[in-house]
mmCIF file of C-alpha atoms and ligand atoms in Angstrom:
data_model
loop_
_atom_site.group_PDB
_atom_site.id
_atom_site.type_symbol
_atom_site.label_atom_id
_atom_site.label_comp_id
_atom_site.label_asym_id
_atom_site.label_seq_id
_atom_site.Cartn_x
_atom_site.Cartn_y
_atom_site.Cartn_z
ATOM 1 C CA MET A 12 -50.335 7.443 -16.050
ATOM 2 C CA LYS A 13 -52.754 6.224 -13.356
ATOM 3 C CA SER A 14 -52.028 2.568 -13.945
ATOM 4 C CA PHE A 15 -48.311 3.277 -14.401
ATOM 5 C CA ILE A 16 -48.238 4.844 -10.922
ATOM 6 C CA HIS A 17 -50.319 2.030 -9.500
ATOM 7 C CA ASN A 18 -48.187 -0.747 -10.972
ATOM 8 C CA ILE A 19 -44.686 0.643 -10.562
ATOM 9 C CA PRO A 20 -42.784 -1.253 -7.817
ATOM 10 C CA LYS A 21 -42.077 1.018 -4.867
ATOM 11 C CA ALA A 22 -41.035 1.229 -1.216
ATOM 12 C CA GLU A 23 -42.749 3.173 1.552
ATOM 13 C CA LEU A 24 -40.449 4.656 4.189
ATOM 14 C CA HIS A 25 -42.609 6.999 6.242
ATOM 15 C CA LEU A 26 -45.679 5.330 7.683
ATOM 16 C CA HIS A 27 -46.875 5.486 11.277
ATOM 17 C CA ILE A 28 -48.654 2.223 11.908
ATOM 18 C CA GLU A 29 -51.034 3.929 14.366
ATOM 19 C CA GLY A 30 -51.831 6.376 11.555
ATOM 20 C CA SER A 31 -53.118 3.534 9.383
ATOM 21 C CA LEU A 32 -55.993 2.893 11.807
ATOM 22 C CA GLU A 33 -59.072 3.339 9.616
ATOM 23 C CA PRO A 34 -62.237 4.633 11.348
ATOM 24 C CA GLU A 35 -63.998 1.285 10.744
ATOM 25 C CA MET A 36 -61.287 -0.612 12.613
ATOM 26 C CA MET A 37 -61.170 2.100 15.282
ATOM 27 C CA PHE A 38 -64.855 1.456 15.983
ATOM 28 C CA GLU A 39 -64.447 -2.321 15.913
ATOM 29 C CA LEU A 40 -61.542 -2.251 18.364
ATOM 30 C CA ALA A 41 -63.279 0.269 20.630
ATOM 31 C CA GLU A 42 -66.157 -2.197 20.912
ATOM 32 C CA ARG A 43 -63.904 -5.242 21.311
ATOM 33 C CA ASN A 44 -61.944 -3.530 24.111
ATOM 34 C CA GLN A 45 -64.771 -1.488 25.617
ATOM 35 C CA VAL A 46 -63.057 1.834 25.028
ATOM 36 C CA GLU A 47 -65.251 4.941 24.891
ATOM 37 C CA LEU A 48 -64.662 7.081 21.810
ATOM 38 C CA PRO A 49 -65.782 10.711 21.518
ATOM 39 C CA TYR A 50 -67.534 9.786 18.208
ATOM 40 C CA ARG A 51 -70.849 8.063 17.494
ATOM 41 C CA SER A 52 -70.186 6.920 13.947
ATOM 42 C CA VAL A 53 -67.539 6.381 11.305
ATOM 43 C CA ASP A 54 -68.880 9.437 9.460
ATOM 44 C CA GLU A 55 -68.492 11.531 12.595
ATOM 45 C CA ILE A 56 -64.860 10.391 12.900
ATOM 46 C CA ARG A 57 -64.127 11.307 9.288
ATOM 47 C CA ALA A 58 -65.798 14.697 9.773
ATOM 48 C CA ALA A 59 -63.511 15.360 12.758
ATOM 49 C CA TYR A 60 -60.408 15.008 10.566
ATOM 50 C CA GLN A 61 -59.967 18.714 9.847
ATOM 51 C CA PHE A 62 -56.609 19.941 11.073
ATOM 52 C CA GLU A 63 -54.945 23.346 11.295
ATOM 53 C CA ASN A 64 -51.455 22.122 12.104
ATOM 54 C CA LEU A 65 -49.486 19.141 13.389
ATOM 55 C CA GLN A 66 -50.622 19.526 17.013
ATOM 56 C CA SER A 67 -54.328 19.623 16.172
ATOM 57 C CA PHE A 68 -53.841 16.325 14.330
ATOM 58 C CA LEU A 69 -51.772 14.708 17.093
ATOM 59 C CA ASP A 70 -54.502 15.459 19.663
ATOM 60 C CA VAL A 71 -56.995 13.434 17.592
ATOM 61 C CA TYR A 72 -54.451 10.753 16.661
ATOM 62 C CA TYR A 73 -53.532 9.872 20.265
ATOM 63 C CA VAL A 74 -57.244 9.465 21.123
ATOM 64 C CA GLY A 75 -57.625 7.087 18.161
ATOM 65 C CA SER A 76 -54.569 5.060 19.208
ATOM 66 C CA SER A 77 -56.137 4.383 22.617
ATOM 67 C CA VAL A 78 -58.369 1.627 21.174
ATOM 68 C CA LEU A 79 -55.260 -0.499 20.565
ATOM 69 C CA GLN A 80 -54.832 -2.782 23.550
ATOM 70 C CA THR A 81 -53.973 -6.398 22.788
ATOM 71 C CA GLU A 82 -51.281 -8.143 20.782
ATOM 72 C CA GLN A 83 -53.992 -9.186 18.327
ATOM 73 C CA ASP A 84 -55.057 -5.528 17.866
ATOM 74 C CA PHE A 85 -51.522 -4.575 16.840
ATOM 75 C CA TYR A 86 -51.361 -7.615 14.576
ATOM 76 C CA ASP A 87 -54.687 -6.793 12.884
ATOM 77 C CA LEU A 88 -53.706 -3.147 12.386
ATOM 78 C CA THR A 89 -50.344 -4.023 10.849
ATOM 79 C CA TRP A 90 -51.780 -6.802 8.690
ATOM 80 C CA ALA A 91 -54.449 -4.477 7.291
ATOM 81 C CA TYR A 92 -51.774 -1.961 6.295
ATOM 82 C CA LEU A 93 -49.574 -4.619 4.676
ATOM 83 C CA GLN A 94 -52.481 -5.852 2.562
ATOM 84 C CA ARG A 95 -53.105 -2.337 1.269
ATOM 85 C CA ALA A 96 -49.404 -1.800 0.641
ATOM 86 C CA ALA A 97 -49.110 -5.070 -1.293
ATOM 87 C CA ALA A 98 -52.118 -4.086 -3.418
ATOM 88 C CA GLN A 99 -50.304 -0.852 -4.341
ATOM 89 C CA GLN A 100 -47.149 -2.707 -5.399
ATOM 90 C CA VAL A 101 -45.137 -1.768 -2.328
ATOM 91 C CA ARG A 102 -42.258 -4.253 -2.194
ATOM 92 C CA HIS A 103 -40.656 -2.996 1.006
ATOM 93 C CA THR A 104 -41.890 -0.804 3.834
ATOM 94 C CA GLU A 105 -40.313 0.730 6.923
ATOM 95 C CA ILE A 106 -42.931 1.185 9.604
ATOM 96 C CA PHE A 107 -42.833 3.587 12.545
ATOM 97 C CA PHE A 108 -44.415 2.607 15.829
ATOM 98 C CA ASP A 109 -44.794 4.807 18.919
ATOM 99 C CA PRO A 110 -44.345 2.562 21.990
ATOM 100 C CA GLN A 111 -44.819 5.424 24.460
ATOM 101 C CA SER A 112 -48.382 6.070 23.201
ATOM 102 C CA HIS A 113 -49.164 2.609 24.527
ATOM 103 C CA THR A 114 -46.785 1.975 27.435
ATOM 104 C CA ASP A 115 -48.024 5.250 28.997
ATOM 105 C CA ARG A 116 -51.517 3.646 29.035
ATOM 106 C CA GLY A 117 -50.212 0.504 30.733
ATOM 107 C CA ILE A 118 -49.855 -1.646 27.591
ATOM 108 C CA PRO A 119 -46.544 -3.542 27.809
ATOM 109 C CA PHE A 120 -43.885 -2.845 25.147
ATOM 110 C CA GLU A 121 -43.839 -6.560 24.366
ATOM 111 C CA THR A 122 -47.566 -6.636 23.551
ATOM 112 C CA VAL A 123 -47.166 -3.784 21.076
ATOM 113 C CA TYR A 124 -44.035 -5.087 19.439
ATOM 114 C CA SER A 125 -45.010 -8.765 19.247
ATOM 115 C CA GLY A 126 -48.246 -7.969 17.428
ATOM 116 C CA ILE A 127 -46.536 -5.696 14.920
ATOM 117 C CA TYR A 128 -43.602 -8.018 14.375
ATOM 118 C CA ARG A 129 -45.742 -11.141 13.915
ATOM 119 C CA ALA A 130 -47.683 -9.322 11.158
ATOM 120 C CA LEU A 131 -44.482 -8.102 9.490
ATOM 121 C CA GLN A 132 -43.211 -11.679 9.336
ATOM 122 C CA ALA A 133 -46.504 -12.816 7.797
ATOM 123 C CA GLY A 134 -46.187 -9.935 5.312
ATOM 124 C CA THR A 135 -43.535 -11.828 3.366
ATOM 125 C CA GLU A 136 -46.429 -14.038 2.115
ATOM 126 C CA LEU A 137 -47.786 -10.907 0.438
ATOM 127 C CA GLY A 138 -44.449 -10.131 -1.200
ATOM 128 C CA VAL A 139 -43.769 -7.185 1.123
ATOM 129 C CA SER A 140 -40.631 -7.075 3.242
ATOM 130 C CA ALA A 141 -40.637 -4.734 6.216
ATOM 131 C CA TYR A 142 -38.484 -3.157 8.887
ATOM 132 C CA PRO A 143 -39.941 -1.715 12.088
ATOM 133 C CA ILE A 144 -38.618 1.660 13.302
ATOM 134 C CA LEU A 145 -39.204 2.642 16.918
ATOM 135 C CA CYS A 146 -40.086 6.334 17.278
ATOM 136 C CA PHE A 147 -39.618 8.343 20.455
ATOM 137 C CA LEU A 148 -42.319 10.927 21.164
ATOM 138 C CA ARG A 149 -40.395 14.191 21.264
ATOM 139 C CA HIS A 150 -42.983 16.032 23.386
ATOM 140 C CA LEU A 151 -42.061 13.629 26.216
ATOM 141 C CA SER A 152 -38.771 13.816 28.143
ATOM 142 C CA ALA A 153 -35.389 12.449 27.110
ATOM 143 C CA GLU A 154 -35.566 10.255 30.245
ATOM 144 C CA SER A 155 -38.769 8.669 29.003
ATOM 145 C CA ALA A 156 -37.137 8.059 25.604
ATOM 146 C CA MET A 157 -34.147 6.460 27.372
ATOM 147 C CA GLU A 158 -36.468 4.119 29.318
ATOM 148 C CA THR A 159 -38.166 3.187 26.052
ATOM 149 C CA LEU A 160 -34.800 2.450 24.466
ATOM 150 C CA GLU A 161 -33.980 0.122 27.404
ATOM 151 C CA GLN A 162 -37.263 -1.713 26.799
ATOM 152 C CA ALA A 163 -36.360 -2.133 23.130
ATOM 153 C CA LEU A 164 -32.881 -3.570 23.695
ATOM 154 C CA PRO A 165 -34.062 -7.212 23.855
ATOM 155 C CA TYR A 166 -35.540 -6.721 20.356
ATOM 156 C CA LYS A 167 -32.595 -4.905 18.829
ATOM 157 C CA ASP A 168 -31.928 -7.624 16.283
ATOM 158 C CA THR A 169 -35.251 -7.021 14.544
ATOM 159 C CA ILE A 170 -35.877 -3.293 15.134
ATOM 160 C CA ARG A 171 -33.856 -1.675 12.356
ATOM 161 C CA ALA A 172 -33.747 1.916 13.544
ATOM 162 C CA VAL A 173 -34.994 4.472 16.023
ATOM 163 C CA GLY A 174 -36.677 7.722 15.026
ATOM 164 C CA LEU A 175 -38.227 10.867 16.451
ATOM 165 C CA ASP A 176 -41.805 12.025 15.939
ATOM 166 C CA SER A 177 -44.713 13.993 17.504
ATOM 167 C CA SER A 178 -44.773 17.766 18.198
ATOM 168 C CA GLU A 179 -41.723 19.222 16.471
ATOM 169 C CA LEU A 180 -41.717 22.902 17.451
ATOM 170 C CA GLY A 181 -39.958 23.465 20.781
ATOM 171 C CA HIS A 182 -38.536 19.929 20.805
ATOM 172 C CA PRO A 183 -35.307 20.060 18.774
ATOM 173 C CA PRO A 184 -33.307 16.921 17.976
ATOM 174 C CA SER A 185 -30.593 18.112 20.416
ATOM 175 C CA LYS A 186 -32.961 17.197 23.285
ATOM 176 C CA PHE A 187 -32.392 13.515 22.378
ATOM 177 C CA ARG A 188 -28.666 13.494 21.654
ATOM 178 C CA GLN A 189 -27.718 11.088 24.463
ATOM 179 C CA VAL A 190 -30.587 8.722 23.692
ATOM 180 C CA PHE A 191 -29.549 8.544 20.048
ATOM 181 C CA ASP A 192 -25.858 8.078 21.022
ATOM 182 C CA LYS A 193 -26.888 5.097 23.102
ATOM 183 C CA ALA A 194 -29.148 3.751 20.355
ATOM 184 C CA ARG A 195 -26.331 3.916 17.791
ATOM 185 C CA GLU A 196 -23.940 2.201 20.232
ATOM 186 C CA ALA A 197 -26.518 -0.585 20.584
ATOM 187 C CA GLY A 198 -26.534 -1.022 16.799
ATOM 188 C CA PHE A 199 -29.675 0.837 15.750
ATOM 189 C CA LEU A 200 -29.674 3.066 12.698
ATOM 190 C CA THR A 201 -31.320 6.461 13.226
ATOM 191 C CA VAL A 202 -33.844 8.685 11.438
ATOM 192 C CA ALA A 203 -35.786 11.748 12.621
ATOM 193 C CA HIS A 204 -38.728 13.923 11.684
ATOM 194 C CA ALA A 205 -37.282 17.384 11.044
ATOM 195 C CA GLY A 206 -38.205 20.382 8.950
ATOM 196 C CA GLU A 207 -41.913 19.517 8.750
ATOM 197 C CA GLU A 208 -42.985 22.495 10.874
ATOM 198 C CA GLY A 209 -39.589 23.072 12.456
ATOM 199 C CA PRO A 210 -36.785 25.238 11.003
ATOM 200 C CA PRO A 211 -33.797 24.079 8.894
ATOM 201 C CA GLU A 212 -31.626 24.129 12.064
ATOM 202 C CA TYR A 213 -33.537 21.075 13.278
ATOM 203 C CA ILE A 214 -32.514 19.245 10.094
ATOM 204 C CA TRP A 215 -28.861 20.184 10.694
ATOM 205 C CA GLU A 216 -29.156 18.933 14.282
ATOM 206 C CA ALA A 217 -30.702 15.643 13.176
ATOM 207 C CA ILE A 218 -27.754 15.117 10.805
ATOM 208 C CA GLN A 219 -24.942 16.408 12.997
ATOM 209 C CA LEU A 220 -26.100 15.346 16.474
ATOM 210 C CA LEU A 221 -28.277 12.290 15.841
ATOM 211 C CA GLY A 222 -26.374 10.794 12.881
ATOM 212 C CA VAL A 223 -29.512 10.105 10.886
ATOM 213 C CA SER A 224 -29.587 7.995 7.718
ATOM 214 C CA ARG A 225 -32.462 10.082 6.377
ATOM 215 C CA ILE A 226 -34.789 12.947 7.264
ATOM 216 C CA ASP A 227 -38.538 12.477 7.649
ATOM 217 C CA HIS A 228 -40.371 15.336 5.877
ATOM 218 C CA GLY A 229 -37.512 17.871 5.634
ATOM 219 C CA VAL A 230 -39.408 20.140 3.234
ATOM 220 C CA ARG A 231 -38.307 23.300 5.069
ATOM 221 C CA CYS A 232 -34.683 22.605 3.983
ATOM 222 C CA ILE A 233 -35.459 24.877 1.024
ATOM 223 C CA GLU A 234 -35.055 27.901 3.338
ATOM 224 C CA ASP A 235 -31.312 27.161 3.776
ATOM 225 C CA PRO A 236 -29.306 26.917 0.529
ATOM 226 C CA LYS A 237 -26.236 25.486 2.333
ATOM 227 C CA LEU A 238 -28.400 22.728 3.762
ATOM 228 C CA VAL A 239 -29.879 21.977 0.347
ATOM 229 C CA ASP A 240 -26.331 21.657 -1.057
ATOM 230 C CA TYR A 241 -25.365 19.350 1.797
ATOM 231 C CA LEU A 242 -28.407 17.122 1.307
ATOM 232 C CA ILE A 243 -27.632 16.876 -2.412
ATOM 233 C CA GLU A 244 -23.926 16.231 -1.926
ATOM 234 C CA HIS A 245 -24.455 13.512 0.690
ATOM 235 C CA GLN A 246 -27.655 12.207 -0.902
ATOM 236 C CA ILE A 247 -29.410 12.190 2.464
ATOM 237 C CA PRO A 248 -32.948 11.124 1.569
ATOM 238 C CA LEU A 249 -36.093 13.040 2.521
ATOM 239 C CA THR A 250 -39.280 11.036 3.136
ATOM 240 C CA VAL A 251 -41.835 13.531 1.859
ATOM 241 C CA CYS A 252 -45.554 13.050 2.592
ATOM 242 C CA PRO A 253 -47.614 15.221 0.200
ATOM 243 C CA LEU A 254 -51.178 14.574 1.449
ATOM 244 C CA SER A 255 -50.026 14.962 5.057
ATOM 245 C CA ASN A 256 -48.417 18.305 4.228
ATOM 246 C CA ILE A 257 -51.702 19.589 2.810
ATOM 247 C CA LYS A 258 -53.893 18.222 5.636
ATOM 248 C CA LEU A 259 -51.558 19.770 8.250
ATOM 249 C CA CYS A 260 -51.260 23.061 6.344
ATOM 250 C CA VAL A 261 -47.497 22.852 5.737
ATOM 251 C CA PHE A 262 -48.403 23.967 2.174
ATOM 252 C CA ASP A 263 -51.670 25.715 1.347
ATOM 253 C CA ALA A 264 -52.267 23.714 -1.838
ATOM 254 C CA MET A 265 -50.719 20.715 -3.582
ATOM 255 C CA THR A 266 -49.884 22.919 -6.560
ATOM 256 C CA ASN A 267 -47.612 24.900 -4.204
ATOM 257 C CA HIS A 268 -45.783 21.845 -2.825
ATOM 258 C CA ASN A 269 -42.002 21.990 -3.261
ATOM 259 C CA LEU A 270 -41.501 18.282 -4.056
ATOM 260 C CA LYS A 271 -40.781 18.825 -7.756
ATOM 261 C CA GLN A 272 -38.434 21.712 -7.019
ATOM 262 C CA LEU A 273 -36.451 19.537 -4.587
ATOM 263 C CA LEU A 274 -36.451 16.583 -6.992
ATOM 264 C CA ASP A 275 -35.211 18.761 -9.856
ATOM 265 C CA LEU A 276 -32.411 20.105 -7.651
ATOM 266 C CA GLY A 277 -31.151 16.528 -7.268
ATOM 267 C CA LEU A 278 -32.218 15.682 -3.721
ATOM 268 C CA CYS A 279 -33.084 12.056 -2.973
ATOM 269 C CA ILE A 280 -36.827 12.648 -2.563
ATOM 270 C CA THR A 281 -39.309 9.865 -1.771
ATOM 271 C CA VAL A 282 -43.126 9.828 -1.609
ATOM 272 C CA ASN A 283 -44.926 8.419 1.431
ATOM 273 C CA SER A 284 -48.269 8.463 3.221
ATOM 274 C CA ASP A 285 -47.386 9.306 6.886
ATOM 275 C CA ASP A 286 -50.816 8.618 8.466
ATOM 276 C CA PRO A 287 -52.967 7.390 5.571
ATOM 277 C CA ALA A 288 -56.172 6.793 7.545
ATOM 278 C CA TYR A 289 -56.156 10.447 8.634
ATOM 279 C CA PHE A 290 -54.849 12.187 5.531
ATOM 280 C CA GLY A 291 -56.963 10.668 2.778
ATOM 281 C CA GLY A 292 -54.695 8.194 1.058
ATOM 282 C CA TYR A 293 -52.012 5.545 0.995
ATOM 283 C CA VAL A 294 -48.747 5.786 -0.915
ATOM 284 C CA GLY A 295 -50.442 5.251 -4.296
ATOM 285 C CA GLU A 296 -52.848 8.159 -3.738
ATOM 286 C CA ASN A 297 -49.920 10.338 -2.658
ATOM 287 C CA PHE A 298 -48.161 9.576 -5.950
ATOM 288 C CA GLN A 299 -51.349 10.264 -7.930
ATOM 289 C CA GLU A 300 -52.072 13.581 -6.213
ATOM 290 C CA ILE A 301 -48.568 14.948 -6.488
ATOM 291 C CA GLN A 302 -48.276 13.800 -10.103
ATOM 292 C CA SER A 303 -51.436 15.559 -11.216
ATOM 293 C CA SER A 304 -50.845 18.724 -9.190
ATOM 294 C CA LEU A 305 -47.204 19.203 -10.199
ATOM 295 C CA HIS A 306 -47.425 17.601 -13.663
ATOM 296 C CA LEU A 307 -44.758 15.030 -12.901
ATOM 297 C CA SER A 308 -43.467 13.081 -15.893
ATOM 298 C CA ASN A 309 -43.019 9.314 -16.138
ATOM 299 C CA ARG A 310 -39.331 9.955 -15.647
ATOM 300 C CA ASP A 311 -40.066 11.807 -12.376
ATOM 301 C CA ILE A 312 -42.232 8.919 -11.160
ATOM 302 C CA TYR A 313 -39.487 6.438 -12.063
ATOM 303 C CA GLN A 314 -36.925 8.575 -10.181
ATOM 304 C CA LEU A 315 -39.182 8.737 -7.104
ATOM 305 C CA ALA A 316 -39.668 4.954 -7.155
ATOM 306 C CA LYS A 317 -35.933 4.402 -7.608
ATOM 307 C CA ASN A 318 -35.182 6.820 -4.761
ATOM 308 C CA SER A 319 -37.622 4.901 -2.559
ATOM 309 C CA PHE A 320 -35.432 1.809 -2.925
ATOM 310 C CA THR A 321 -32.120 3.674 -2.654
ATOM 311 C CA ALA A 322 -33.322 5.329 0.554
ATOM 312 C CA THR A 323 -34.305 2.083 2.335
ATOM 313 C CA LEU A 324 -32.282 0.726 5.215
ATOM 314 C CA LEU A 325 -31.748 -2.532 3.287
ATOM 315 C CA SER A 326 -28.321 -3.856 2.273
ATOM 316 C CA ASP A 327 -26.788 -2.609 -0.989
ATOM 317 C CA GLU A 328 -27.419 -6.002 -2.547
ATOM 318 C CA GLU A 329 -31.110 -5.944 -1.593
ATOM 319 C CA LYS A 330 -31.417 -2.415 -2.967
ATOM 320 C CA ARG A 331 -29.808 -3.472 -6.239
ATOM 321 C CA SER A 332 -32.203 -6.354 -6.640
ATOM 322 C CA LEU A 333 -35.267 -4.100 -6.087
ATOM 323 C CA ILE A 334 -33.931 -1.514 -8.534
ATOM 324 C CA LEU A 335 -33.358 -4.288 -11.055
ATOM 325 C CA GLU A 336 -37.012 -5.295 -10.700
ATOM 326 C CA LEU A 337 -37.986 -1.657 -11.202
ATOM 327 C CA ASP A 338 -35.863 -1.392 -14.344
ATOM 328 C CA GLU A 339 -37.378 -4.593 -15.693
ATOM 329 C CA PHE A 340 -40.838 -3.175 -15.049
ATOM 330 C CA MET A 341 -39.858 -0.039 -16.993
ATOM 331 C CA ALA A 342 -38.457 -2.070 -19.880
ATOM 332 C CA HIS A 343 -41.749 -3.957 -20.207
ATOM 333 C CA THR A 344 -44.074 -1.002 -19.778
ATOM 334 C CA ALA A 345 -45.118 1.169 -22.678
ATOM 335 C CA VAL A 346 -45.062 4.749 -21.364
HETATM 336 N N1 ADE B 409 -46.782 11.265 14.272
HETATM 337 C C1 ADE B 409 -47.621 10.793 13.348
HETATM 338 N N2 ADE B 409 -47.572 11.563 12.256
HETATM 339 C C2 ADE B 409 -46.668 12.539 12.488
HETATM 340 C C3 ADE B 409 -46.170 13.640 11.742
HETATM 341 N N3 ADE B 409 -46.597 13.924 10.521
HETATM 342 N N4 ADE B 409 -45.256 14.434 12.318
HETATM 343 C C4 ADE B 409 -44.840 14.189 13.552
HETATM 344 N N5 ADE B 409 -45.265 13.172 14.295
HETATM 345 C C5 ADE B 409 -46.177 12.345 13.766
HETATM 346 ZN ZN1 ZN B 410 -44.558 11.206 10.210
#
C-alpha cells in the first residue's frame, strides 16, 4: 500500500507556497536577508509548531513568511516545493500565494510573482505542470483585496484563479463579493477557503456569491445535509487537508476525520497538504496518514487520485490525458 500511494500519479490543489517554507530554508533566508527571527535554531522552530487553532498557526506563519524578500527567494521556495512534489508523483499542482503578506512589507507584487512564476515554468522539466492561484487575505479589508486584484491584472494570462484564505471566522465570503465579481469579469476562475473553521453558510456564500469552482477544506459541510446534497449533485470538489486539520484541531484525531464519510457519500474529495512545512508532511504523507487511520482501500486511493485530476482547473482534454495515465498506472500495478 505504501508504495502504491507513493507511485500513484496525482495532483495537488491546496498548497500555500509560503507554507512550504521548511525551517532550514527559513534560517538560510533570514541570514541571507538579515531578518531577525524569534528562534535560535531549526529545532526551536519545529518545537514552536504547536497550534490550537487556525489563528495560532497564522500568527507563526506570517512571521516565517517575512524572510522572503527577493525574486530569487520566491524562486528558491517554489523550486524546492516542485522538487518534492515531483518526487511524490505529483503531475499537476495549483499553488496559492498570498501577495498581501509581502506587499504589506514593501515587497513589490512583481518580485513575488516573477520568482514564483519563473520556478513554475522550470517545473515542466520535472514533469510537473502548475497553475498559480492568488489568494486574498480575508482578515484584511475588501479595499486592500481590490488593490491587490488591480496589481494582478497585468499577469491575468498566467494567474489561473483567485482565492480567499487566512482567518475564516468573522470574515465571510460575502465581504469579498465585489472583488470576486471584478476578478471573474477579468477572466479569473475563483476558489475559496470555507468550512474549515467557519460554518456551512460560508460554503453556501462561496458558491452562491463568489462563483467558486471548488471549496478549499469544506469539511464542515457535513453539518448541513442540503449542502452535502448540493455538493454531490454539482460535483463541486473539496480540497481536504488531513494533516492540517489535525494540527489545527479541526478534528481531534485522524481516526475521527470525516474524509471517508464524505468520499463514500459521493462528494468529489481530494487530498492535499495545505502548509506542509508546518503540518508534518507533503501530499504523499497526507495520503499515507489518512489511509492508515481510516483504512482506505486501493479503490478509495484510486478515487482520490482520480478526483484530484477531475478537480483541477485544467481543460477537459488535459484532465482526460492525466486520468488516462492514472488508469494505465492501475492496469500495470498489482494491487
Ligand atoms: N493560509 C495558510 N494556510 C491556511 C489555512 N489552512 N486556512 C486559511 N488560511 C491559510
Ligand atoms: Zn489552506
